[in-house]
Amino acid sequence: MKLRDTITTLIQGDAIDDADTLKKFSRDTSIFLRTPSLIVHPKNADDVAALVKFTTEAKRRGEVISLTARAASTDMSGGPLTDSIVVSFTKYLNRMIKIGDDYAIAEPGMYYRDFEKQTLAKNGMILPPYPASRETCALGGMIANNAGGELTLQYGKMDRYVRGLDVVLSDGSQVTFEPITIQELTAKKSEQTLEGEIYRTMDELLVKNKEIIADAKPNVSKNSAGYALWDVVDEQRGTFDLTKLIVGSQGTLALITQARLSLAKLKKHHAMFVVFLSDLTLLPEVVRRVRALQPESFESYDDHTFKLATRYGYEFLKHIGLMQSLALAFAFLPEVWMTLTRRVPKLVLLAEFAEDTDDEVIQKAHTARAALHDLPLKTQIARGAQEKKYWKIRRESFALLRKHIHGLHAAPFIDDIVVHPDDYPRFLPELGALLAKYDIMYTIAGHIGDANFHIIPLVDLLRPEHRKTIMELTPRVYELVAKYRGSITGEHGDGIIRTPFLGMMYSPKMLELFAETKHVFDPLNIFNPGKKVGGTIADIEKFMIRPSKQ
């Protein structure tokens, strides 16, 4: 009997293996292509449990089989790609279960745009750590990658908002992970179940290696590399919380079936303070002074992105009203003039302030401007169409690269590095010098307040020299990041592209602890193998897209 037919008898949902569907699920937004053998759409948590039990039994018989969770496929690391079974959550497990006063309970396949629409309508609150792909991503992916975005500077990443997770463990059992007290931990450890074994082993691992784990924590505010072992025990609150491991694990430890998430109410009035920076040596001081005023977000984009926006600005005007289009068109005139007169800044910094009244937010923006009055740079306070213009450039640059640079592929392989803001004066010149050694176009945008940079090179994957560049440049950039005790991924996850390079961030002992963590949760390695633990450089070379010439 075919695998599809066997699984169909076990679940209420769907199992699909036609060529068109398999092709669709062979891609995310990374540089990889990996064709699965089967797509399963579970209808409920019981379906997920049945699928896991079947896979475990098959693996024990010696079959080569695994399960890879998938939400909306906006991942840029190859995280949801597999040549075995994809467990897709967006078709059925996509409901809002409950909205409380300051929380919501939802399933992992729910699109963030629908989640936010419902929470705003119910209590005027949102889930702040949405990524740039907020219109297309789903909650499961946000949790799996420990997502962050433009609001992370003030509101934090996804791990701060996860109160509890219903998951299916590798033996098919269904459990709930949430913060528990030390007394509750003792009770959990006494249970003779896989859940009890996980609590016993992880507690022992964390106690035995406490100093090693604490020392390994990256010296940055954002990190999605490895497993967050340093966050499980909260000594101040007296809690033990295994959701801290599930968040950011890319489906390698358990399959999420439901999430209880905290919400936050944002302030209604906004004003943007824009800094045009031509002298990068001023960057640390600018960031320090502006951050002291607590902007809601602090973003940036580079001169390459600036020129791209000038060239393709008309694309930003699509899908909006005529009057808005005209306003935005006029708003782009200063960028066109700067480009024509060759006065393009090295970086454009966007500090967005939010307050309860319009007067308060305007005053905050003017205070920020006054704080930089003694520095030789140009600034602006942006409202209305001007403000929308800057957000369009910041949010849409990656999409423009993918659509309009013909013959070249926007390749996210060094796309999510993080260093400490104090290291800007040394790090940025070294990064620039490194990138200059390669004959590639690229843009840099990111969360400047968190020192989180998204570098998107443009490559032709048909050209051997460009494929060679990917393999050479990746470890060199990560080596530079490791030099400053940063992170090779602040919010995008390890996946295929970064798992082989975790040894540049972490010691051999920490890699062993990651492997032990993976093994206690998933002893048969049925959940998304090769991600977080066990990935190789050969995987990058094997699964990298090889486009056909038109």
Coordinates of C-alpha atoms in Angstrom, one line a residue:
M1 CA 0.0 0.0 0.0
K2 CA 1.3 3.5 -0.8
L3 CA 2.3 5.7 2.0
R4 CA -0.4 8.2 1.2
D5 CA -3.1 5.5 1.3
T6 CA -1.8 4.1 4.6
I7 CA -1.8 7.5 6.3
T8 CA -5.2 8.4 4.9
T9 CA -6.7 5.5 6.9
L10 CA -5.2 6.9 10.1
I11 CA -6.3 10.5 10.0
Q12 CA -9.4 12.6 9.3
G13 CA -7.3 15.1 7.3
D14 CA -5.7 14.8 3.9
A15 CA -2.6 13.1 2.5
I16 CA -1.5 14.3 -0.9
D17 CA 1.3 13.3 -3.2
D18 CA 0.6 14.6 -6.7
A19 CA 3.5 16.2 -8.5
D20 CA 2.1 19.7 -8.6
T21 CA 1.5 19.7 -4.8
L22 CA 4.9 18.2 -4.1
K23 CA 6.6 20.9 -6.3
K24 CA 4.7 23.7 -4.4
F25 CA 5.9 22.4 -1.0
S26 CA 9.5 22.0 -2.2
R27 CA 10.2 25.7 -1.7
D28 CA 10.1 28.4 0.9
T29 CA 11.8 31.8 0.5
S30 CA 15.3 30.4 0.9
I31 CA 17.9 29.5 -1.7
F32 CA 16.9 25.8 -1.4
L33 CA 14.7 23.3 -3.2
R34 CA 13.9 20.0 -1.6
T35 CA 11.0 17.8 -2.8
P36 CA 9.0 16.0 -0.2
S37 CA 7.4 12.6 -0.6
L38 CA 4.1 13.4 0.9
I39 CA 2.0 16.4 2.2
V40 CA -0.3 15.8 5.2
H41 CA -2.9 18.2 6.3
P42 CA -4.0 17.1 9.8
K43 CA -7.5 18.1 10.8
N44 CA -6.8 18.2 14.6
A45 CA -4.3 17.4 17.3
D46 CA -5.4 13.7 17.3
D47 CA -4.4 13.5 13.6
V48 CA -1.0 14.9 14.5
A49 CA -0.6 12.4 17.3
A50 CA -1.6 9.5 15.0
L51 CA 0.8 10.6 12.4
V52 CA 3.6 10.8 14.9
K53 CA 2.9 7.3 16.3
F54 CA 2.9 5.9 12.7
T55 CA 6.2 7.6 11.9
T56 CA 7.8 6.4 15.1
E57 CA 6.7 2.8 14.5
A58 CA 8.0 3.0 10.9
K59 CA 11.3 4.4 12.1
R60 CA 11.7 1.6 14.6
R61 CA 11.2 -0.9 11.7
G62 CA 14.2 0.8 10.0
E63 CA 12.3 2.9 7.4
V64 CA 13.8 6.3 6.4
I65 CA 11.0 8.6 7.4
S66 CA 10.5 11.9 9.2
L67 CA 8.0 14.7 9.8
T68 CA 8.7 18.4 9.0
A69 CA 6.2 21.0 10.3
R70 CA 5.2 23.7 7.9
A71 CA 3.1 26.8 8.3
A72 CA 3.0 29.6 5.7
S73 CA 6.4 28.9 4.0
T74 CA 7.8 32.4 4.5
D75 CA 10.9 30.8 6.1
M76 CA 14.3 32.1 4.6
S77 CA 16.5 29.3 6.0
G78 CA 15.1 26.1 4.4
G79 CA 13.6 25.2 7.8
P80 CA 10.4 23.6 6.5
L81 CA 11.9 21.7 3.6
T82 CA 12.3 18.0 3.6
D83 CA 12.4 15.0 1.3
S84 CA 10.1 13.0 3.6
I85 CA 6.7 14.0 5.0
V86 CA 5.5 17.6 5.4
V87 CA 3.0 18.3 8.1
S88 CA 1.1 21.4 6.9
F89 CA -1.0 23.3 9.4
T90 CA -2.6 26.1 7.5
K91 CA -5.4 24.2 5.8
Y92 CA -7.2 23.0 9.0
L93 CA -5.4 23.8 12.2
N94 CA -5.9 27.6 11.6
R95 CA -8.6 28.6 14.1
M96 CA -8.7 31.2 16.8
I97 CA -9.8 29.3 19.9
K98 CA -10.3 32.2 22.4
I99 CA -9.5 35.8 22.9
G100 CA -9.1 36.9 26.5
D101 CA -8.4 40.3 28.1
D102 CA -4.7 40.2 27.3
Y103 CA -4.1 36.9 25.6
A104 CA -5.3 34.7 22.8
I105 CA -5.4 31.0 22.1
A106 CA -4.9 29.9 18.5
E107 CA -3.8 27.1 16.3
P108 CA -0.4 27.2 14.5
G109 CA -1.8 27.4 11.0
M110 CA -3.6 30.7 11.6
Y111 CA -2.2 33.5 9.5
Y112 CA -0.9 36.4 11.5
R113 CA -3.0 38.9 9.5
D114 CA -6.2 37.1 10.5
F115 CA -5.0 36.7 14.1
E116 CA -4.3 40.5 14.4
K117 CA -7.6 41.4 12.8
Q118 CA -9.5 39.4 15.3
T119 CA -7.6 40.5 18.4
L120 CA -7.8 44.2 17.4
A121 CA -11.6 43.9 16.9
K122 CA -12.0 42.1 20.2
N123 CA -9.8 44.1 22.6
G124 CA -7.7 46.5 20.6
M125 CA -4.5 44.5 21.2
I126 CA -2.0 42.7 19.0
L127 CA 0.9 40.3 19.1
P128 CA 3.9 42.7 18.7
P129 CA 6.8 40.5 17.4
Y130 CA 5.4 40.1 13.8
P131 CA 8.0 39.9 11.1
A132 CA 8.2 41.8 7.8
S133 CA 6.1 39.0 6.3
R134 CA 3.2 39.9 8.6
E135 CA 0.7 39.7 5.7
T136 CA 1.7 36.2 4.7
C137 CA 3.3 34.4 7.7
A138 CA 1.5 32.1 10.2
L139 CA 1.7 31.7 14.0
G140 CA 3.5 28.3 13.8
G141 CA 6.4 29.7 11.9
M142 CA 6.6 32.8 14.1
I143 CA 6.9 30.5 17.1
A144 CA 9.2 28.0 15.4
N145 CA 11.7 30.7 14.5
N146 CA 11.3 32.9 17.6
A147 CA 10.2 35.7 15.3
G148 CA 11.0 39.4 15.7
G149 CA 10.5 42.5 13.6
E150 CA 10.2 46.2 13.7
L151 CA 8.5 46.3 17.2
T152 CA 11.0 44.0 18.9
L153 CA 13.2 46.9 20.2
Q154 CA 10.5 47.9 22.6
Y155 CA 8.2 44.9 22.8
G156 CA 10.6 41.9 22.6
K157 CA 10.6 38.7 20.5
M158 CA 8.1 35.9 20.3
D159 CA 9.5 34.0 23.3
R160 CA 8.2 36.8 25.6
Y161 CA 4.7 36.3 24.4
V162 CA 4.3 32.5 24.6
R163 CA 2.4 31.5 27.8
G164 CA 1.8 27.9 26.9
L165 CA 2.0 25.4 24.1
D166 CA 0.1 22.2 23.4
V167 CA 2.4 19.9 21.6
V168 CA 2.7 16.3 20.4
L169 CA 5.9 14.6 21.6
S170 CA 7.9 12.1 19.6
D171 CA 5.9 9.1 21.1
G172 CA 2.6 10.6 20.0
S173 CA 1.6 11.8 23.5
Q174 CA -0.1 15.1 23.8
V175 CA 1.1 17.5 26.5
T176 CA 1.1 21.1 27.5
F177 CA 4.3 23.0 28.2
E178 CA 4.0 26.2 30.3
P179 CA 6.0 27.8 33.1
I180 CA 5.8 25.6 36.2
T181 CA 7.1 26.0 39.8
I182 CA 9.9 24.1 41.3
Q183 CA 7.4 22.0 43.3
E184 CA 5.5 21.2 40.1
L185 CA 8.8 20.3 38.4
T186 CA 9.4 17.7 41.1
A187 CA 6.0 16.2 40.4
K188 CA 6.6 16.2 36.6
K189 CA 10.0 14.4 37.1
S190 CA 8.3 11.6 38.9
E191 CA 6.1 10.7 36.0
Q192 CA 7.1 7.5 34.1
T193 CA 6.3 9.0 30.6
L194 CA 8.3 10.6 27.9
E195 CA 7.2 14.0 29.3
G196 CA 8.6 13.0 32.7
E197 CA 11.8 11.8 31.1
I198 CA 12.2 15.1 29.3
Y199 CA 11.7 17.1 32.6
R200 CA 14.2 14.8 34.4
T201 CA 16.9 14.9 31.8
M202 CA 16.6 18.6 31.0
D203 CA 16.7 19.6 34.7
E204 CA 19.8 17.5 35.2
L205 CA 21.4 18.9 32.0
L206 CA 20.7 22.5 33.0
V207 CA 22.0 22.1 36.6
K208 CA 25.1 20.2 35.6
N209 CA 26.1 22.6 32.9
K210 CA 24.7 25.9 34.4
E211 CA 27.9 27.9 34.0
I212 CA 28.8 26.7 30.5
I213 CA 25.3 27.5 29.3
A214 CA 25.2 30.9 30.9
D215 CA 28.6 31.8 29.3
A216 CA 27.4 30.6 25.9
K217 CA 24.5 33.1 25.7
P218 CA 25.2 35.5 22.9
N219 CA 26.1 39.1 23.8
V220 CA 23.1 40.5 21.9
S221 CA 19.4 41.2 22.5
K222 CA 18.2 38.9 19.7
N223 CA 19.1 35.3 18.9
S224 CA 17.4 32.4 17.2
A225 CA 20.5 30.2 16.9
G226 CA 20.6 26.8 18.6
Y227 CA 18.3 26.0 21.6
A228 CA 17.7 28.7 24.2
L229 CA 18.9 26.5 27.1
W230 CA 19.8 29.6 29.2
D231 CA 16.2 30.8 29.3
V232 CA 14.5 27.6 30.7
V233 CA 15.1 28.4 34.4
D234 CA 14.0 31.8 35.7
E235 CA 15.5 32.0 39.1
Q236 CA 13.8 35.3 39.9
R237 CA 10.3 33.9 39.2
G238 CA 11.1 30.4 40.4
T239 CA 9.9 28.8 37.2
F240 CA 11.0 26.1 34.8
D241 CA 9.6 26.7 31.3
L242 CA 10.2 24.2 28.4
T243 CA 8.3 26.5 26.0
K244 CA 11.6 28.4 25.8
L245 CA 13.0 25.4 24.0
I246 CA 10.1 24.8 21.7
V247 CA 10.1 28.5 20.7
G248 CA 12.8 28.8 18.0
S249 CA 13.3 25.1 17.6
Q250 CA 12.0 24.9 14.0
G251 CA 9.9 21.9 14.7
T252 CA 12.8 19.7 15.8
L253 CA 11.6 18.9 19.3
A254 CA 7.8 18.5 19.1
L255 CA 4.9 19.5 16.9
I256 CA 2.8 22.5 18.1
T257 CA -1.0 22.1 17.9
Q258 CA -2.1 25.1 20.0
A259 CA -0.6 28.2 21.5
R260 CA -1.6 30.6 24.3
L261 CA -0.1 34.0 23.5
S262 CA 0.1 37.3 25.4
L263 CA -1.1 40.4 23.6
A264 CA -0.1 44.1 24.0
K265 CA -1.9 47.4 23.3
L266 CA 0.1 49.8 21.2
K267 CA -0.1 53.6 21.5
K268 CA -2.1 55.2 18.8
H269 CA -0.2 58.3 17.6
H270 CA 3.1 58.0 15.7
A271 CA 5.8 60.2 14.3
M272 CA 9.0 59.2 12.5
F273 CA 12.4 60.8 13.1
V274 CA 14.7 60.2 10.1
V275 CA 18.5 60.4 10.1
F276 CA 20.5 60.5 6.9
L277 CA 23.9 59.2 7.9
S278 CA 27.0 59.6 5.6
D279 CA 29.7 59.1 8.3
L280 CA 29.3 55.7 9.8
T281 CA 31.6 56.5 12.6
L282 CA 28.8 58.6 14.1
L283 CA 26.4 55.6 14.1
P284 CA 27.1 54.3 17.7
E285 CA 26.5 57.7 19.2
V286 CA 23.4 58.3 17.1
V287 CA 21.9 55.0 18.2
R288 CA 22.8 55.6 21.8
R289 CA 21.2 59.0 22.0
V290 CA 18.0 58.0 20.0
R291 CA 17.6 54.7 21.9
A292 CA 17.7 56.6 25.2
L293 CA 14.3 58.2 24.1
Q294 CA 12.7 54.8 23.8
P295 CA 11.5 54.7 20.2
E296 CA 8.9 52.0 19.4
S297 CA 11.0 50.9 16.6
F298 CA 14.4 51.9 15.2
E299 CA 15.0 50.6 11.6
S300 CA 17.5 51.3 8.8
Y301 CA 18.4 50.7 5.2
D302 CA 21.5 51.3 3.2
D303 CA 22.5 53.3 0.1
H304 CA 21.9 50.2 -2.1
T305 CA 18.3 50.0 -0.9
F306 CA 17.9 53.7 -1.3
K307 CA 18.9 53.6 -4.9
L308 CA 16.7 50.6 -5.5
A309 CA 13.7 52.4 -4.1
T310 CA 14.4 55.4 -6.4
R311 CA 14.7 53.1 -9.4
Y312 CA 11.5 51.1 -8.6
G313 CA 9.6 53.5 -6.6
Y314 CA 6.5 53.1 -8.8
E315 CA 6.1 49.6 -7.5
F316 CA 5.4 50.9 -4.0
L317 CA 2.4 52.8 -5.4
K318 CA 0.5 49.6 -6.5
H319 CA -2.4 48.2 -4.7
I320 CA -3.3 51.5 -2.9
G321 CA -5.7 54.3 -3.6
L322 CA -5.2 56.9 -6.3
M323 CA -4.8 59.8 -3.9
Q324 CA -2.4 57.9 -1.8
S325 CA -0.4 57.0 -4.9
L326 CA -0.1 60.6 -5.9
A327 CA 1.0 61.6 -2.4
L328 CA 3.6 58.8 -2.3
A329 CA 4.8 59.7 -5.8
F330 CA 5.6 63.3 -4.7
A331 CA 7.1 61.9 -1.5
F332 CA 9.8 60.1 -3.5
L333 CA 11.0 63.3 -5.2
P334 CA 13.7 64.0 -2.5
E335 CA 15.2 60.5 -3.1
V336 CA 15.3 61.0 -6.8
W337 CA 17.1 64.4 -6.3
M338 CA 19.6 62.9 -3.9
T339 CA 20.4 60.2 -6.4
L340 CA 20.8 62.6 -9.3
T341 CA 23.0 64.9 -7.3
R342 CA 25.0 61.9 -5.9
R343 CA 24.3 62.8 -2.3
V344 CA 22.9 59.4 -1.3
P345 CA 23.6 58.7 2.4
K346 CA 25.3 55.5 3.5
L347 CA 22.5 54.7 5.9
V348 CA 19.0 56.0 6.5
L349 CA 17.8 55.5 10.1
L350 CA 14.1 55.5 10.9
A351 CA 13.1 56.0 14.6
E352 CA 9.4 55.6 15.1
F353 CA 8.0 57.1 18.2
A354 CA 4.5 56.2 19.6
E355 CA 2.6 58.1 22.3
D356 CA -1.0 58.4 23.5
T357 CA -1.5 61.9 22.0
D358 CA -0.3 63.6 18.9
D359 CA 1.2 66.4 20.9
E360 CA 3.3 64.0 22.9
V361 CA 4.6 62.1 19.9
I362 CA 5.6 65.3 18.0
Q363 CA 7.4 66.5 21.1
K364 CA 9.3 63.2 21.3
A365 CA 10.4 63.4 17.7
H366 CA 11.6 67.0 18.2
T367 CA 13.5 65.9 21.3
A368 CA 15.2 63.3 19.3
R369 CA 16.2 65.8 16.7
A370 CA 17.5 68.2 19.3
A371 CA 19.5 65.4 20.9
L372 CA 21.6 65.2 17.7
H373 CA 21.9 68.9 16.9
D374 CA 25.7 68.9 17.5
L375 CA 26.4 66.1 15.1
P376 CA 27.1 66.8 11.4
L377 CA 24.2 65.0 9.8
K378 CA 20.8 65.7 8.2
T379 CA 17.6 64.8 9.9
Q380 CA 13.9 65.1 9.2
I381 CA 10.6 64.5 11.0
A382 CA 8.2 62.5 8.8
R383 CA 4.4 62.3 8.9
G384 CA 1.8 61.2 6.5
A385 CA 2.9 60.2 3.0
Q386 CA 6.6 60.8 3.9
E387 CA 6.4 58.4 6.8
K388 CA 4.6 55.8 4.7
K389 CA 7.3 56.1 2.0
Y390 CA 10.1 55.3 4.5
W391 CA 8.2 52.2 5.8
K392 CA 7.5 51.1 2.2
I393 CA 11.2 51.2 1.4
R394 CA 12.2 49.4 4.6
R395 CA 9.6 46.7 4.3
E396 CA 9.5 46.0 0.6
S397 CA 13.2 46.1 -0.5
F398 CA 13.5 42.3 -0.4
A399 CA 10.4 41.8 -2.5
L400 CA 11.7 44.3 -5.0
L401 CA 15.0 42.5 -5.3
R402 CA 13.2 39.2 -5.9
K403 CA 11.0 40.7 -8.6
H404 CA 13.1 43.2 -10.6
I405 CA 16.7 42.4 -10.7
H406 CA 16.5 40.1 -13.8
G407 CA 19.0 37.3 -14.0
L408 CA 19.9 37.6 -10.3
H409 CA 18.4 35.9 -7.3
A410 CA 17.9 37.6 -4.0
A411 CA 19.7 35.1 -1.9
P412 CA 19.2 35.1 1.9
F413 CA 22.2 33.3 3.2
I414 CA 23.9 35.9 5.4
D415 CA 20.6 37.6 6.0
D416 CA 20.1 37.9 9.8
I417 CA 23.3 38.7 11.7
V418 CA 23.4 40.5 15.0
V419 CA 26.1 42.3 17.0
H420 CA 26.1 44.6 19.9
P421 CA 25.5 48.3 19.1
D422 CA 28.7 49.2 20.8
D423 CA 30.6 47.2 18.2
Y424 CA 29.4 49.3 15.2
P425 CA 32.6 51.3 14.7
R426 CA 34.8 48.2 14.3
F427 CA 32.3 45.7 12.9
L428 CA 30.7 47.7 10.1
P429 CA 34.0 48.7 8.4
E430 CA 35.2 45.1 8.6
L431 CA 31.9 43.8 7.2
G432 CA 32.1 46.3 4.3
A433 CA 35.7 45.4 3.5
L434 CA 34.7 41.7 3.5
L435 CA 31.7 42.2 1.1
A436 CA 33.8 44.4 -1.2
K437 CA 36.1 41.4 -1.9
Y438 CA 33.2 39.7 -3.8
D439 CA 31.8 40.9 -7.1
I440 CA 28.1 40.8 -6.0
M441 CA 25.3 43.3 -5.6
Y442 CA 23.6 43.5 -2.2
T443 CA 21.4 45.5 0.0
I444 CA 21.5 45.9 3.8
A445 CA 18.4 46.7 5.9
G446 CA 17.6 45.9 9.4
H447 CA 16.8 46.7 13.0
I448 CA 19.5 49.2 13.7
G449 CA 18.4 49.6 17.4
D450 CA 19.1 45.9 17.9
A451 CA 22.1 45.9 15.6
N452 CA 20.3 43.2 13.6
F453 CA 21.3 43.4 9.9
H454 CA 19.6 41.8 6.9
I455 CA 22.2 41.4 4.1
I456 CA 20.6 40.3 0.9
P457 CA 23.2 39.6 -1.9
L458 CA 22.1 39.3 -5.5
V459 CA 23.5 36.2 -7.2
D460 CA 23.0 34.2 -10.4
L461 CA 22.7 30.6 -9.1
L462 CA 23.5 29.4 -12.7
R463 CA 27.0 30.8 -12.4
P464 CA 29.5 28.5 -10.6
E465 CA 31.4 31.6 -9.3
H466 CA 28.3 32.9 -7.5
R467 CA 27.6 29.5 -6.0
K468 CA 31.2 29.4 -4.9
T469 CA 30.7 32.9 -3.4
I470 CA 27.9 31.6 -1.2
M471 CA 30.0 28.8 0.1
E472 CA 33.0 31.1 0.8
L473 CA 31.3 34.2 2.0
T474 CA 28.9 32.6 4.5
P475 CA 31.5 31.2 6.9
R476 CA 33.6 34.4 6.6
V477 CA 30.7 36.6 7.6
Y478 CA 29.8 34.3 10.5
E479 CA 33.4 34.2 11.6
L480 CA 33.3 38.0 11.8
V481 CA 30.0 37.9 13.8
A482 CA 31.5 35.3 16.2
K483 CA 34.5 37.6 16.7
Y484 CA 32.1 40.1 18.3
R485 CA 30.1 37.4 20.2
G486 CA 27.1 38.2 18.1
S487 CA 24.5 35.9 16.6
I488 CA 24.4 34.4 13.1
T489 CA 20.6 34.6 13.2
G490 CA 18.6 37.1 15.3
E491 CA 15.1 36.0 14.1
H492 CA 15.2 33.8 11.0
G493 CA 16.3 30.5 12.5
D494 CA 19.1 28.0 11.6
G495 CA 17.5 25.7 9.0
I496 CA 19.6 24.2 6.2
I497 CA 21.7 27.4 5.7
R498 CA 23.0 28.0 9.3
T499 CA 22.9 24.7 11.2
P500 CA 26.4 23.7 9.8
F501 CA 27.9 27.0 11.2
L502 CA 26.6 26.9 14.7
G503 CA 30.1 25.8 15.8
M504 CA 31.3 29.3 14.9
M505 CA 29.0 30.7 17.6
Y506 CA 29.1 27.9 20.2
S507 CA 31.7 25.7 21.8
P508 CA 31.9 21.9 21.0
K509 CA 30.4 21.4 24.5
M510 CA 27.4 23.6 23.7
L511 CA 26.8 21.7 20.4
E512 CA 26.9 18.5 22.5
L513 CA 24.2 20.0 24.8
F514 CA 22.1 20.9 21.8
A515 CA 22.4 17.3 20.5
E516 CA 21.5 15.9 24.0
T517 CA 18.4 18.2 24.1
K518 CA 17.4 17.0 20.6
H519 CA 17.9 13.4 21.6
V520 CA 15.8 13.5 24.8
F521 CA 12.9 15.1 23.0
D522 CA 13.2 13.1 19.8
P523 CA 15.4 9.9 20.3
L524 CA 14.5 8.5 16.9
N525 CA 15.2 11.8 15.1
I526 CA 11.8 11.9 13.4
F527 CA 11.2 15.7 13.8
N528 CA 12.8 17.8 11.0
P529 CA 16.2 16.1 11.0
G530 CA 19.3 18.1 9.9
K531 CA 18.0 21.4 11.4
K532 CA 19.5 22.8 14.6
V533 CA 21.5 19.5 15.0
G534 CA 23.2 17.4 12.4
G535 CA 23.1 19.7 9.4
T536 CA 26.1 19.7 7.1
I537 CA 27.7 22.0 4.5
A538 CA 27.0 19.2 2.1
D539 CA 23.3 19.8 2.7
I540 CA 23.7 23.4 1.6
E541 CA 25.5 22.3 -1.6
K542 CA 23.0 19.5 -2.3
F543 CA 19.8 21.4 -1.9
M544 CA 20.8 24.8 -3.3
I545 CA 18.5 25.8 -6.2
R546 CA 19.8 25.0 -9.7
P547 CA 17.5 27.1 -12.0
S548 CA 17.1 26.0 -15.6
K549 CA 17.9 28.6 -18.3
Q550 CA 14.9 30.0 -20.0

